[in-house]
Amino acid sequence: FLRDGNERIRIQAVQSSHAVRRVAPVGVRLPLYVGASSKVLIAFEEPQKQEELLHDESWPAYFDKAQFRKQIEEIRGLGYATSVEEREQGAAAVSS
């Protein structure tokens, strides 16, 4: 994924040969407030850019930005992010 404004765009995908798999198609645009890839893209932005992104009006009103900030700090330390059923039921992701 690459960040484009307040979205991310899939630029490459590798399909698994296993029966159970889920990969968003190349070119799809997804929001930055869900998913492991989004968290990594935001975690490694400059702090000022992080704040700009978190204040964008496209984020849902119910979204807990304080909790997200904590996750971002953890991700910066770990170097990777995980998500479980954030975007799609039954799906999980890891991104670095």
XYZ file of N, CA and C in Angstrom:
288
model
N 0.833 -1.189 0.000
C 0.000 0.000 0.000
C 0.871 1.244 0.000
N 0.354 2.284 -0.620
C 0.908 3.630 -0.525
C -0.187 4.532 0.007
N 0.218 5.534 0.801
C -0.759 6.491 1.290
C -1.001 7.542 0.229
N -2.259 7.870 0.023
C -2.651 8.941 -0.889
C -3.679 9.786 -0.140
N -3.224 10.889 0.425
C -4.113 11.714 1.240
C -4.574 10.953 2.462
N -5.881 10.833 2.627
C -6.427 10.129 3.792
C -6.884 8.713 3.436
N -6.306 8.172 2.363
C -6.590 6.795 1.955
C -5.276 6.056 1.708
N -5.407 4.767 1.511
C -4.267 3.959 1.083
C -4.672 3.236 -0.188
N -3.707 3.006 -1.050
C -3.958 2.345 -2.327
C -3.089 1.102 -2.415
N -3.721 -0.011 -2.732
C -2.957 -1.257 -2.909
C -2.195 -1.153 -4.214
N -0.870 -1.368 -4.141
C -0.043 -1.307 -5.343
C 0.523 -2.665 -5.735
N 0.402 -3.649 -4.848
C 0.910 -4.980 -5.157
C 0.174 -5.995 -4.304
N -0.076 -7.172 -4.854
C -0.762 -8.229 -4.104
C -0.185 -9.581 -4.487
N -0.095 -10.457 -3.514
C 0.362 -11.827 -3.749
C -0.735 -12.752 -3.255
N -1.293 -13.540 -4.155
C -2.359 -14.473 -3.794
C -1.767 -15.745 -3.195
N -2.363 -16.223 -2.147
C -1.961 -17.484 -1.527
C -2.500 -18.647 -2.341
N -1.845 -19.776 -2.236
C -2.349 -20.983 -2.891
C -3.287 -21.764 -1.970
N -3.450 -21.290 -0.734
C -4.326 -21.952 0.224
C -5.791 -21.625 -0.074
N -6.674 -22.509 0.336
C -8.098 -22.337 0.063
C -8.671 -21.101 0.755
N -8.182 -20.800 1.946
C -8.669 -19.640 2.684
C -7.688 -18.489 2.463
N -8.176 -17.412 1.835
C -7.317 -16.266 1.573
C -8.183 -15.036 1.308
N -7.585 -13.872 1.535
C -8.278 -12.627 1.235
C -7.237 -11.565 0.956
N -7.221 -11.075 -0.242
C -6.316 -9.996 -0.629
C -7.119 -8.964 -1.402
N -7.022 -7.715 -1.020
C -7.695 -6.650 -1.757
C -7.037 -6.522 -3.130
N -7.814 -6.260 -4.168
C -7.236 -6.166 -5.510
C -6.315 -4.951 -5.667
N -5.343 -5.055 -6.555
C -4.447 -3.941 -6.852
C -5.284 -2.760 -7.344
N -4.963 -1.580 -6.839
C -5.665 -0.366 -7.231
C -6.798 0.039 -6.307
N -7.201 -0.870 -5.410
C -8.312 -0.544 -4.509
C -7.871 0.530 -3.518
N -8.795 1.440 -3.222
C -8.570 2.499 -2.230
C -9.301 2.108 -0.949
N -8.601 2.234 0.172
C -9.173 1.882 1.470
C -8.889 3.016 2.455
N -9.718 3.139 3.489
C -9.511 4.211 4.468
C -8.290 3.946 5.340
N -7.761 5.011 5.942
C -6.597 4.891 6.819
C -6.955 4.530 8.253
N -8.209 4.526 8.620
C -8.549 4.293 10.022
C -8.711 2.817 10.380
N -8.564 1.903 9.426
C -8.608 0.472 9.739
C -7.506 -0.268 8.997
N -7.053 -1.357 9.597
C -6.118 -2.242 8.936
C -4.671 -2.054 9.365
N -3.930 -3.162 9.333
C -2.523 -3.147 9.730
C -1.689 -2.248 8.823
N -1.937 -2.291 7.537
C -1.165 -1.455 6.607
C -1.358 0.022 6.907
N -2.593 0.405 7.185
C -2.872 1.808 7.513
C -2.113 2.238 8.759
N -2.124 1.393 9.756
C -1.445 1.727 11.006
C 0.041 1.940 10.784
N 0.665 1.104 9.970
C 2.097 1.248 9.681
C 2.346 2.538 8.900
N 1.509 2.806 7.907
C 1.686 4.028 7.116
C 1.613 5.274 7.992
N 0.711 5.284 8.949
C 0.581 6.442 9.838
C 1.683 6.447 10.896
N 2.016 5.294 11.439
C 3.007 5.211 12.521
C 4.362 5.777 12.119
N 4.724 5.633 10.868
C 6.047 6.068 10.439
C 6.027 7.394 9.670
N 4.915 8.110 9.762
C 4.845 9.482 9.253
C 5.461 10.412 10.304
N 5.789 11.618 9.876
C 6.250 12.641 10.817
C 5.104 12.979 11.769
N 5.402 13.307 13.022
C 4.340 13.598 13.996
C 3.330 14.645 13.521
N 3.791 15.693 12.869
C 2.875 16.726 12.387
C 1.905 16.148 11.355
N 2.392 15.293 10.470
C 1.547 14.675 9.454
C 0.558 13.713 10.110
N 1.001 12.990 11.138
C 0.092 12.103 11.881
C -1.090 12.894 12.414
N -0.810 14.041 13.024
C -1.878 14.857 13.597
C -2.814 15.377 12.510
N -2.257 15.776 11.375
C -3.104 16.224 10.262
C -4.037 15.102 9.822
N -3.499 13.899 9.705
C -4.312 12.760 9.283
C -5.395 12.444 10.301
N -5.046 12.490 11.582
C -6.013 12.174 12.634
C -7.097 13.233 12.775
N -6.851 14.435 12.285
C -7.860 15.488 12.342
C -8.664 15.596 11.054
N -8.414 14.704 10.116
C -9.155 14.718 8.858
C -10.618 14.382 9.129
N -11.518 15.059 8.449
C -12.960 14.880 8.665
C -13.499 13.548 8.167
N -12.713 12.792 7.414
C -13.203 11.519 6.878
C -13.230 10.398 7.924
N -12.572 10.591 9.063
C -12.570 9.571 10.106
C -13.952 9.526 10.748
N -14.463 8.325 11.007
C -15.796 8.208 11.625
C -15.838 8.857 13.006
N -16.979 9.407 13.353
C -17.147 10.084 14.637
C -16.935 9.128 15.818
N -17.270 7.851 15.647
C -17.157 6.881 16.737
C -15.709 6.423 16.976
N -14.795 6.777 16.092
C -13.427 6.266 16.147
C -12.689 6.827 17.354
N -12.028 5.954 18.126
C -11.291 6.347 19.328
C -9.863 6.729 18.947
N -9.644 8.002 18.709
C -8.332 8.471 18.257
C -7.269 8.362 19.347
N -7.666 8.489 20.609
C -6.702 8.343 21.707
C -6.141 6.922 21.727
N -6.997 5.945 21.570
C -6.555 4.549 21.525
C -5.689 4.296 20.292
N -6.067 4.888 19.172
C -5.298 4.738 17.942
C -3.894 5.316 18.119
N -3.789 6.470 18.784
C -2.469 7.077 19.046
C -1.590 6.130 19.865
N -2.182 5.466 20.845
C -1.429 4.495 21.650
C -0.935 3.345 20.778
N -1.799 2.860 19.897
C -1.398 1.788 18.992
C -0.244 2.234 18.101
N -0.314 3.443 17.602
C 0.725 3.978 16.720
C 2.073 4.012 17.439
N 2.078 4.426 18.682
C 3.325 4.452 19.461
C 3.892 3.036 19.620
N 3.034 2.082 19.924
C 3.479 0.682 20.057
C 4.052 0.172 18.745
N 3.395 0.494 17.646
C 3.827 0.032 16.326
C 5.200 0.605 15.986
N 5.435 1.863 16.313
C 6.748 2.460 16.048
C 7.841 1.693 16.785
N 7.553 1.238 17.996
C 8.526 0.471 18.765
C 8.729 -0.936 18.237
N 7.628 -1.575 17.841
C 7.690 -2.955 17.366
C 8.182 -3.079 15.923
N 7.803 -2.113 15.103
C 8.157 -2.170 13.688
C 7.130 -2.894 12.834
N 6.029 -3.296 13.436
C 4.959 -3.962 12.683
C 3.618 -3.710 13.362
N 2.547 -3.966 12.592
C 1.190 -3.796 13.110
C 0.360 -5.027 12.784
N -0.650 -5.252 13.589
C -1.598 -6.332 13.321
C -3.016 -5.765 13.335
N -3.908 -6.473 12.704
C -5.329 -6.145 12.794
C -6.111 -7.443 12.707
N -7.180 -7.510 13.465
C -8.038 -8.693 13.465
C -9.470 -8.224 13.281
N -10.048 -8.601 12.168
C -11.443 -8.285 11.835
C -11.748 -6.788 11.899
N -10.782 -5.953 11.579
C -11.037 -4.509 11.569
C -11.764 -4.095 10.299
N -11.406 -4.689 9.195
C -12.007 -4.304 7.920
C -12.994 -5.336 7.419
N -12.742 -6.574 7.747
C -13.587 -7.652 7.211
C -13.663 -8.804 8.217
N -14.864 -9.282 8.462
C -15.068 -10.366 9.413
C -14.290 -11.611 8.976
N -13.583 -12.214 9.940
C -12.840 -13.439 9.678
C -11.446 -13.227 9.112
N -11.061 -11.975 8.864
C -9.759 -11.695 8.272
C -8.835 -11.040 9.290
N -7.556 -11.347 9.183
C -6.529 -10.739 10.025
C -5.369 -10.350 9.119
N -4.533 -9.423 9.621
C -3.410 -8.947 8.801
C -2.231 -8.587 9.671
N -1.042 -8.648 9.063
C 0.191 -8.186 9.661
C 0.868 -7.324 8.619
N 1.429 -6.195 9.063
C 2.112 -5.297 8.138
C 3.342 -4.743 8.817
N 4.391 -4.552 8.034
C 5.631 -3.967 8.581
C 6.178 -2.922 7.641
